Coordinates of C-alpha atoms in Angstrom, one line a residue:
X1 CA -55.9 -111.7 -48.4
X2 CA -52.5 -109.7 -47.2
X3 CA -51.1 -108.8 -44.4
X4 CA -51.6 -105.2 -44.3
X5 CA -49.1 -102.4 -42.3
X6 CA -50.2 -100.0 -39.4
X7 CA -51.8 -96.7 -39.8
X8 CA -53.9 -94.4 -38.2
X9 CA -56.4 -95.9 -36.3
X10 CA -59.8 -96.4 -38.8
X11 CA -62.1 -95.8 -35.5
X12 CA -60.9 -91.8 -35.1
X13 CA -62.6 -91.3 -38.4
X14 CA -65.3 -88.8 -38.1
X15 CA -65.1 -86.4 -41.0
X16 CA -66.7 -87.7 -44.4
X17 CA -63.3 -87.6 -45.9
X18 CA -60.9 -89.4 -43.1
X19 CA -63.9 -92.0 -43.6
X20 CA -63.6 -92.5 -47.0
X21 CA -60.0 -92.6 -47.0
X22 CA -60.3 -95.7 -44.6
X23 CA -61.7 -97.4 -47.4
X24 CA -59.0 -96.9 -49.6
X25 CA -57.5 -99.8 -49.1
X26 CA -60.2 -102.2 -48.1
X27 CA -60.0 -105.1 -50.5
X28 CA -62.5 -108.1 -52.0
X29 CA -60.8 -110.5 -49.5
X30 CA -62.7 -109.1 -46.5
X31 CA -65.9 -111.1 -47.8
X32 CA -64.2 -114.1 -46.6
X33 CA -64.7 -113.0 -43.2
X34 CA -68.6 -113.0 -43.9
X35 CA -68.5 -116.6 -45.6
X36 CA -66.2 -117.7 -42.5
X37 CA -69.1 -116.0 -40.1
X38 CA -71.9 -117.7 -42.4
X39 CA -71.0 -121.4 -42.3
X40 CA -70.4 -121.7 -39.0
X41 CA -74.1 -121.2 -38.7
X42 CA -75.3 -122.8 -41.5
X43 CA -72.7 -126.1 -41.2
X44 CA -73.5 -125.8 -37.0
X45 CA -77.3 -126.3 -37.3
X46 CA -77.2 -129.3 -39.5
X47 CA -75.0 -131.1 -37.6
X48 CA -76.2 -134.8 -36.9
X49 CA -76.1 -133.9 -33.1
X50 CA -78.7 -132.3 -30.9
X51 CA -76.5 -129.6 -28.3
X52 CA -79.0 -127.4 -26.4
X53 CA -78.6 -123.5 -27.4
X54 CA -76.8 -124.5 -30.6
X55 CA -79.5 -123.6 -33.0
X56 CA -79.8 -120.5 -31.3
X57 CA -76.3 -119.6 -31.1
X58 CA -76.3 -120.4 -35.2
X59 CA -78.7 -118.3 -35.2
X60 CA -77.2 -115.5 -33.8
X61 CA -74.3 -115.9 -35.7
X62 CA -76.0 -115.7 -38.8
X63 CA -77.5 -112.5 -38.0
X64 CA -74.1 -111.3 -37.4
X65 CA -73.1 -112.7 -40.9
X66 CA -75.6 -110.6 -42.3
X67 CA -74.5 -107.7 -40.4
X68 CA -71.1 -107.7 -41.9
X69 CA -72.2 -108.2 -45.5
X70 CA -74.4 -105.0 -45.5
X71 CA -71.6 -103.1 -43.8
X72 CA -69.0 -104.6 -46.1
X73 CA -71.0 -104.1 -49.4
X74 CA -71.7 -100.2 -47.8
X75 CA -67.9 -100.0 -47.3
X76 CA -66.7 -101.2 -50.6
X77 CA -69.6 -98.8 -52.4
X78 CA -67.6 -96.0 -51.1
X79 CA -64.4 -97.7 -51.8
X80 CA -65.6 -98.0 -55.8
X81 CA -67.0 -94.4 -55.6
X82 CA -64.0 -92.4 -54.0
X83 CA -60.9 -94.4 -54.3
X84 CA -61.9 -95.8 -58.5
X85 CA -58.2 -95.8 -59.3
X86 CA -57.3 -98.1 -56.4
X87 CA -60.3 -100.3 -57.2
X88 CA -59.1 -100.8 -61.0
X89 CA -55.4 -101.3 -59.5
X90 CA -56.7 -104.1 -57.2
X91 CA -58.6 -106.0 -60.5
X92 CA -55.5 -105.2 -62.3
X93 CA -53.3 -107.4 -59.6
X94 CA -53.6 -111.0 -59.6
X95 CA -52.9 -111.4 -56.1
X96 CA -56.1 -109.5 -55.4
X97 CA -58.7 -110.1 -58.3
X98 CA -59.7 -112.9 -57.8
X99 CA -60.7 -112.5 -54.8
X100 CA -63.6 -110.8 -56.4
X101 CA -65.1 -114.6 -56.2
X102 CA -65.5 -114.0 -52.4
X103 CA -68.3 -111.1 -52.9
X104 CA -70.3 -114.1 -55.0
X105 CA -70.1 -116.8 -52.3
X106 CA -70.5 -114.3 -49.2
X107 CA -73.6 -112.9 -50.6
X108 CA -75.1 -117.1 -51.6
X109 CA -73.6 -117.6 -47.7
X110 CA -75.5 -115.7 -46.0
X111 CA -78.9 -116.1 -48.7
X112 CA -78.0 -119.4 -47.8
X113 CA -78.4 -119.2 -43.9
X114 CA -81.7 -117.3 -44.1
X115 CA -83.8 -120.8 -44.2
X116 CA -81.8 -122.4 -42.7
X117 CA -81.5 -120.8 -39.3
X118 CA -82.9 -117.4 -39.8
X119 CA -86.3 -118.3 -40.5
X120 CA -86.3 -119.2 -36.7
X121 CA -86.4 -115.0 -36.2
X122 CA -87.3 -113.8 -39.8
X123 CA -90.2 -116.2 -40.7
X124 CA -89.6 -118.2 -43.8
X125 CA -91.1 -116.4 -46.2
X126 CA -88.7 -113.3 -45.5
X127 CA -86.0 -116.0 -45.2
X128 CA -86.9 -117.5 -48.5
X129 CA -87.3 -113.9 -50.2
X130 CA -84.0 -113.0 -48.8
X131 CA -81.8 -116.1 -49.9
X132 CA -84.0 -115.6 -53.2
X133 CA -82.7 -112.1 -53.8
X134 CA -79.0 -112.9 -51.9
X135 CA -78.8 -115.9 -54.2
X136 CA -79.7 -114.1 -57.7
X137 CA -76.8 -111.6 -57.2
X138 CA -74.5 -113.9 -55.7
X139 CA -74.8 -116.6 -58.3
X140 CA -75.0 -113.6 -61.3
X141 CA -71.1 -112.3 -59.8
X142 CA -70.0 -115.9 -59.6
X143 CA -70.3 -117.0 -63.2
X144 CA -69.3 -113.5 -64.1
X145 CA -65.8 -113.9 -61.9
X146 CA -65.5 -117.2 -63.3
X147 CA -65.0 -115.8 -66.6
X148 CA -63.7 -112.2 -66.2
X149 CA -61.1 -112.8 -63.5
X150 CA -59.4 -116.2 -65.6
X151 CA -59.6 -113.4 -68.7
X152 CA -58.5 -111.0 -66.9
X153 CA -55.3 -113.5 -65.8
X154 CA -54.8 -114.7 -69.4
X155 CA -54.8 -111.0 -71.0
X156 CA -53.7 -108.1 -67.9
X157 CA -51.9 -110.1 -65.6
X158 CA -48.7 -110.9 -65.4
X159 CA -48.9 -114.4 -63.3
X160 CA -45.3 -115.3 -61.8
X161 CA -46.9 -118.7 -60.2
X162 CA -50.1 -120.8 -59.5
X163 CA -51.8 -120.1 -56.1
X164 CA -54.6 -121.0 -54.6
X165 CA -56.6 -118.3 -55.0
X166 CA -57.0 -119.2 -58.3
X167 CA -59.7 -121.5 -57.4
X168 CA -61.7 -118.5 -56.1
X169 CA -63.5 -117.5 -58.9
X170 CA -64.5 -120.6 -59.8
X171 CA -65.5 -122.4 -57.1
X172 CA -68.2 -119.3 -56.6
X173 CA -70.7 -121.4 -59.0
X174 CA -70.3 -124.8 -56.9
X175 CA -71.5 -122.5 -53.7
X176 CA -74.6 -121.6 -56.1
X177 CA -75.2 -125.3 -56.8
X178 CA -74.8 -126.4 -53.5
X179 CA -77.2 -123.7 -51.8
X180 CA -79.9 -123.6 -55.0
X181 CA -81.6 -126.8 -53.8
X182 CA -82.7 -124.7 -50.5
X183 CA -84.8 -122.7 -52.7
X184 CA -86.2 -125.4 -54.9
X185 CA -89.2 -126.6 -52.8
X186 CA -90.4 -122.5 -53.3
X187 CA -90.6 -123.1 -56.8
X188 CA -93.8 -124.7 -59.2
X189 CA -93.7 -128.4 -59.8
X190 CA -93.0 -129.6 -63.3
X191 CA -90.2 -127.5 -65.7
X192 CA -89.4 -124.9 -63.1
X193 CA -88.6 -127.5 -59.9
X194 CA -86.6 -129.6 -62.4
X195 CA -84.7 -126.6 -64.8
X196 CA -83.4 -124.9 -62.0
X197 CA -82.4 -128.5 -60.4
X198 CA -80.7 -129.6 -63.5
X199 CA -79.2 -125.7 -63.8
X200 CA -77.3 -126.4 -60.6
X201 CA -76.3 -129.3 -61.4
X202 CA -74.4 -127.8 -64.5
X203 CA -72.4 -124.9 -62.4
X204 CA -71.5 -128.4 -60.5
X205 CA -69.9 -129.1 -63.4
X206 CA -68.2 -125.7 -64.4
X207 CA -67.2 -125.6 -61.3
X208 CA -65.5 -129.2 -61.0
X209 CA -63.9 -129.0 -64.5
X210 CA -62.5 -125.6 -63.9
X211 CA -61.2 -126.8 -60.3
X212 CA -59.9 -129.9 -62.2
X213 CA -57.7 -127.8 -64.6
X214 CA -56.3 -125.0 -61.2
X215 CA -55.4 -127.8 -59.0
X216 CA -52.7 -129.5 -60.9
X217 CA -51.1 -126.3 -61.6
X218 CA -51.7 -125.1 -57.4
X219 CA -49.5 -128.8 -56.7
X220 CA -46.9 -128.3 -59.4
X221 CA -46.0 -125.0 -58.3
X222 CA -45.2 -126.2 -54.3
X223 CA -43.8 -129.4 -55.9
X224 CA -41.4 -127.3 -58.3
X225 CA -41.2 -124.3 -55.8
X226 CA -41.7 -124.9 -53.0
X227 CA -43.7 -123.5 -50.3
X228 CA -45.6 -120.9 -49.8
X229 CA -44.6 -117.3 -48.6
X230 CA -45.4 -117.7 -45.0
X231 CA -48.5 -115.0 -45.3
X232 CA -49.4 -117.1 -48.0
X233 CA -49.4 -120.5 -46.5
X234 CA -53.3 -120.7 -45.4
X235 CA -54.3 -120.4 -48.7
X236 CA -53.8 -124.2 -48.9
X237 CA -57.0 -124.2 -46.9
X238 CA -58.6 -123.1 -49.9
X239 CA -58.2 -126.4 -52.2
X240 CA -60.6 -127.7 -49.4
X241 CA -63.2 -125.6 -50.4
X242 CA -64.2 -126.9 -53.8
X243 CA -63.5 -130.3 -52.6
X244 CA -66.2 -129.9 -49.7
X245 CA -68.5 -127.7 -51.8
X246 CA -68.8 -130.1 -54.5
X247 CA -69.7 -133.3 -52.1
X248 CA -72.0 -131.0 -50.3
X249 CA -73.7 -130.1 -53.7
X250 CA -73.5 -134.0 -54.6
X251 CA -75.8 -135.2 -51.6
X252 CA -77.8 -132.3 -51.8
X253 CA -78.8 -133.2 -55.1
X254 CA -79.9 -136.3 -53.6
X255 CA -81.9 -134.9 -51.2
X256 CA -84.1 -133.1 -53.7
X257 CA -84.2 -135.3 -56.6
X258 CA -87.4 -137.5 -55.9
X259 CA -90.2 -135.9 -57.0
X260 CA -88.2 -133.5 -58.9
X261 CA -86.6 -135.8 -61.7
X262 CA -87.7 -139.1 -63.4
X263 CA -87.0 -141.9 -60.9
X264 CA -83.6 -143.6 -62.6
X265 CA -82.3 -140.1 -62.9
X266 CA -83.5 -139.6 -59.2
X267 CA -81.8 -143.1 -58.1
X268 CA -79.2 -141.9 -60.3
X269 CA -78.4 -138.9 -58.3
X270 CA -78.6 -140.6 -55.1
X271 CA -75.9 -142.7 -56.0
X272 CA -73.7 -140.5 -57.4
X273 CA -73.9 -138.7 -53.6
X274 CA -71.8 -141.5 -52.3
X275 CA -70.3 -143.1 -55.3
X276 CA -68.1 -138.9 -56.1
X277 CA -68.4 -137.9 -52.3
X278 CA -66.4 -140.5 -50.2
X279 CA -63.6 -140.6 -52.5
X280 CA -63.6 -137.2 -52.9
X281 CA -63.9 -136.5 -49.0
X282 CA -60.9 -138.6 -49.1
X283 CA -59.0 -136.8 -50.8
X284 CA -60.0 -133.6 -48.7
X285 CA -58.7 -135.3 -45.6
X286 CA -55.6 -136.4 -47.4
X287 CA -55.0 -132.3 -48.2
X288 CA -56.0 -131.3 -45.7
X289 CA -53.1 -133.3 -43.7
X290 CA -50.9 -132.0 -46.0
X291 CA -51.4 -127.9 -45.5
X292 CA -52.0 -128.9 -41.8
X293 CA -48.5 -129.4 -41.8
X294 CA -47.1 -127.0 -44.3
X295 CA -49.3 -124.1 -41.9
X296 CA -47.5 -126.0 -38.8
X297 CA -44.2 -125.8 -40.8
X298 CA -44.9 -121.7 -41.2
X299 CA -45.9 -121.5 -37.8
X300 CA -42.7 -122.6 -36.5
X301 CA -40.7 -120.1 -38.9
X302 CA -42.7 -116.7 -38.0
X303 CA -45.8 -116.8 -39.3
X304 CA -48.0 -114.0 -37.8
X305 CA -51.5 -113.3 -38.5
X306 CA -52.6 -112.1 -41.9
X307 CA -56.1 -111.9 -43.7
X308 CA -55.2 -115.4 -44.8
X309 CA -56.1 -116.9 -41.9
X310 CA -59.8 -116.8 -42.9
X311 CA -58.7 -119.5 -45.3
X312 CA -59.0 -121.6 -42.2
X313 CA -62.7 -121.3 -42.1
X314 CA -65.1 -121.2 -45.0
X315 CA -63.3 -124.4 -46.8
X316 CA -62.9 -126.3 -43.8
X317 CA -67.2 -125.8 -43.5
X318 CA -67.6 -126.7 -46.6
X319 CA -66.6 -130.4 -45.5
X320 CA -68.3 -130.1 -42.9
X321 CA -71.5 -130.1 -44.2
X322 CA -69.7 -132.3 -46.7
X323 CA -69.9 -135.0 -44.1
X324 CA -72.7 -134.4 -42.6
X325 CA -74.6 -135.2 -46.4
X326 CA -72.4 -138.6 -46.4
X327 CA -73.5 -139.4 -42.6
X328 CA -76.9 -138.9 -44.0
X329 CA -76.9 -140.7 -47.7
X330 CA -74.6 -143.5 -46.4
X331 CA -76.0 -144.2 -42.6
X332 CA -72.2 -144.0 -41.6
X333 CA -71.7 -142.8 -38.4
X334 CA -68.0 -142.3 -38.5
X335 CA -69.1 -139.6 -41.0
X336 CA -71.2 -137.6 -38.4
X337 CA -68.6 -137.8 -36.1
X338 CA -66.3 -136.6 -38.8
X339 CA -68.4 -133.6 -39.4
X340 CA -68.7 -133.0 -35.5
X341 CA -64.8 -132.9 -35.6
X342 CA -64.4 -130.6 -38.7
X343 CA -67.0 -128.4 -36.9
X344 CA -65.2 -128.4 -33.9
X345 CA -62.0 -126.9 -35.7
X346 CA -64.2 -124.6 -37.7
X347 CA -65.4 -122.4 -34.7
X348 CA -62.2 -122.1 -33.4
X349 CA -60.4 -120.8 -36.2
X350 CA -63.4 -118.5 -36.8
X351 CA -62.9 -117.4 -32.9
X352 CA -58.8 -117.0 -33.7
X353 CA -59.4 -115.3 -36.9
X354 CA -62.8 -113.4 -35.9
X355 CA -60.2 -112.1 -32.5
X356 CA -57.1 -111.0 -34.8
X357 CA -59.1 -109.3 -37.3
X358 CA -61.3 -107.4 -34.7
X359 CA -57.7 -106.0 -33.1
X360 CA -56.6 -105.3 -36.8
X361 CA -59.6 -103.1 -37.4
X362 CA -59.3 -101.5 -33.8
X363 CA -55.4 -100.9 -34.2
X364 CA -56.0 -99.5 -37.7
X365 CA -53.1 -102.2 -38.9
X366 CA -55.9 -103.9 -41.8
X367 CA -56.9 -100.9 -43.4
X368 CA -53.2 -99.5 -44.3
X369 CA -51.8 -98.7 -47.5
X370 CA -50.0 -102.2 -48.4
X371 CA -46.3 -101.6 -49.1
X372 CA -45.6 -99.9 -45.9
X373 CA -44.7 -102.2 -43.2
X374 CA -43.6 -106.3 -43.5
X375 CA -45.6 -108.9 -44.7
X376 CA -47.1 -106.3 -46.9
X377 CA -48.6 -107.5 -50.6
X378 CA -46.4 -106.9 -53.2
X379 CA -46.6 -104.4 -55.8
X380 CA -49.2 -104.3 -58.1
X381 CA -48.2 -106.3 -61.6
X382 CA -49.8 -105.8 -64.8
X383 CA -49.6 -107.0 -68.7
X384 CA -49.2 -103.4 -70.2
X385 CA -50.6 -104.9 -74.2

């Protein structure tokens, strides 16, 4: 995510080659606009509240999430096929790779969505077939980001300090643990039902270890540094993410376990939904007070609109749906209301972000060459051994 300068507007395009060269720049960080589009269906029709025309409206939005993958993954095809020397400098620059993590969680987003709202339009068995199929791929990129981008980091990149966006790669397999129980009643009883089960439940754990080792390093560099670049500064937002993924994965494991697992391993996992997810929904809300103010801090010193913003989105839905598994595990209904508040601050940083990005693309200002205007990313850097 960078904040990218003007250039010719990207709607003149109407030649083969102006339209490829629009893609030139387009980067992995425009998937978080399709996970931000997704969970706002997905986290809006679970809520533990009925609003008339919601369901609908999550609906719709879902469709819409979809929309923008398959034009995204189209786009970034003829961004790999035309412009190959851009794409290897963007997995050479560790500002930018590991964003790669976002094409993994977009893709289980939206697979995601398709039972839960979009069999309303779809049927369920397309629904199911498409989060099958969505879910695959998505879950395949994720473990492979999780190891080739922190590879990548150790061997090509030259890292100056921690950021957030470290955690994207690696959080991609909690997305695939939290979403693989929606598939899980499609599958035989007996090994298959509980394999896959205890599968997810181990990217629960490379996930959590691997967000246990980032994090430290993510607080030591503000603590030692200070903060943020302003463009920078809603990446915080991101530390949400495998914070509310993982408690959403917790209680979904809860959900599914009876009749799945032997009953004390069953009881077992219904437990553990409470027992990791309060504290650790704790701790979200404690974080996220903290880059509340830090983004409230950059606010007031300049800070304009960047791709970053979309940070605001995905993680924060993540805890929503986070909540809404503790409202429903612990019978708490300061949790539901907690979701219904999250939620509430969800849609309308999607509706802020979703507005600035739409002018971007219209302006042509998103799909510039970075380096040529301000709040541009910095060069690309690069191990040369």
């Amino acid at each position: 995510m960078a904040t990218l300068a003007p250039s010719l507007p990207a709607p003149l395009a109407t030649t083969p080659g102006v339209r490829a060269a629009a893609v030139r720049h387009l980067g992995p960080h425009w998937y978080a606009s399709v996970m931000g589009t997704a969970i706002v269906a997905n986290a809006g029709a679970t809520l533990p509240v009925h609003v008339p025309g919601l369901r609908t409206a999550c609906t719709a939005v879902w469709v819409l999430s979809a929309a923008m993958l398959l034009t995204l993954l189209t786009a970034r095809a003829a961004h790999w096929i035309h412009h190959r020397d851009r794409a290897r400098e963007q997995l050479m620059d560790p500002a930018v790779a590991p964003f790669y993590g976002c094409l993994a969680m977009a893709l289980l987003a939206v697979g995601a969505g398709g039972p839960i709202v979009g069999r309303d339009w779809i049927g369920l068995p397309a629904a199911v077939a498409l989060d099958t199929l969505l879910y695959t791929a998505g879950t395949a990129v994720g473990l492979a980001a999780a190891v080739a981008i922190p590879y990548l980091m150790v061997v090509h990149h030259r890292v100056e300090g921690a950021s957030p966006v470290w955690l994207l790669p690696v959080v991609a397999p909690m997305v695939s643990a939290a979403v693989g129980p929606l598939l899980l009643p499609h599958l035989p009883a007996g090994q298959p039902q509980q394999t896959f089960l205890i599968a997810c439940y181990a990217m629960f754990g490379i996930s959590l270890l691997a967000t246990l080792v980032m994090l430290p390093l993510v607080f030591g560099r503000l603590v030692t540094g200070g903060p943020l670049p302003l463009a920078l500064t809603p990446t915080l937002f991101l530390v949400l993410g495998p914070l509310g993924q993982s408690t959403t994965a917790a209680n979904k494991f809860a959900d599914v376990a009876p009749g799945v697992l032997p009953a004390p391993y069953a009881h077992g996992f219904a437990a553990f939904a409470v027992l990791y997810g309060v504290p650790v929904m704790g701790f979200a809300l404690l974080w996220l007070a903290l880059a509340g103010a830090l983004v409230l801090r950059a606010r007031r010193r300049g800070m304009g609109f960047a791709m970053t913003w979309w940070a605001f989105t995905f993680p924060v839905g993540t805890c929503v749906t986070g909540a809404e598994g503790l409202a429903r595990h612990t019978g708490l209904a300061v949790y539901g209301w907690l979701a219904i508040a999250l939620y509430v601050f969800l849609v309308a940083a999607w509706l802020v972000a979703g507005f600035h990005t739409l002018r971007g693309l219209f302006s042509g200002a998103l799909l510039a060459a970075p380096g040529r205007g301000p709040g541009a990313p910095r060069p690309v850097t690069a191990r040369t051994r």
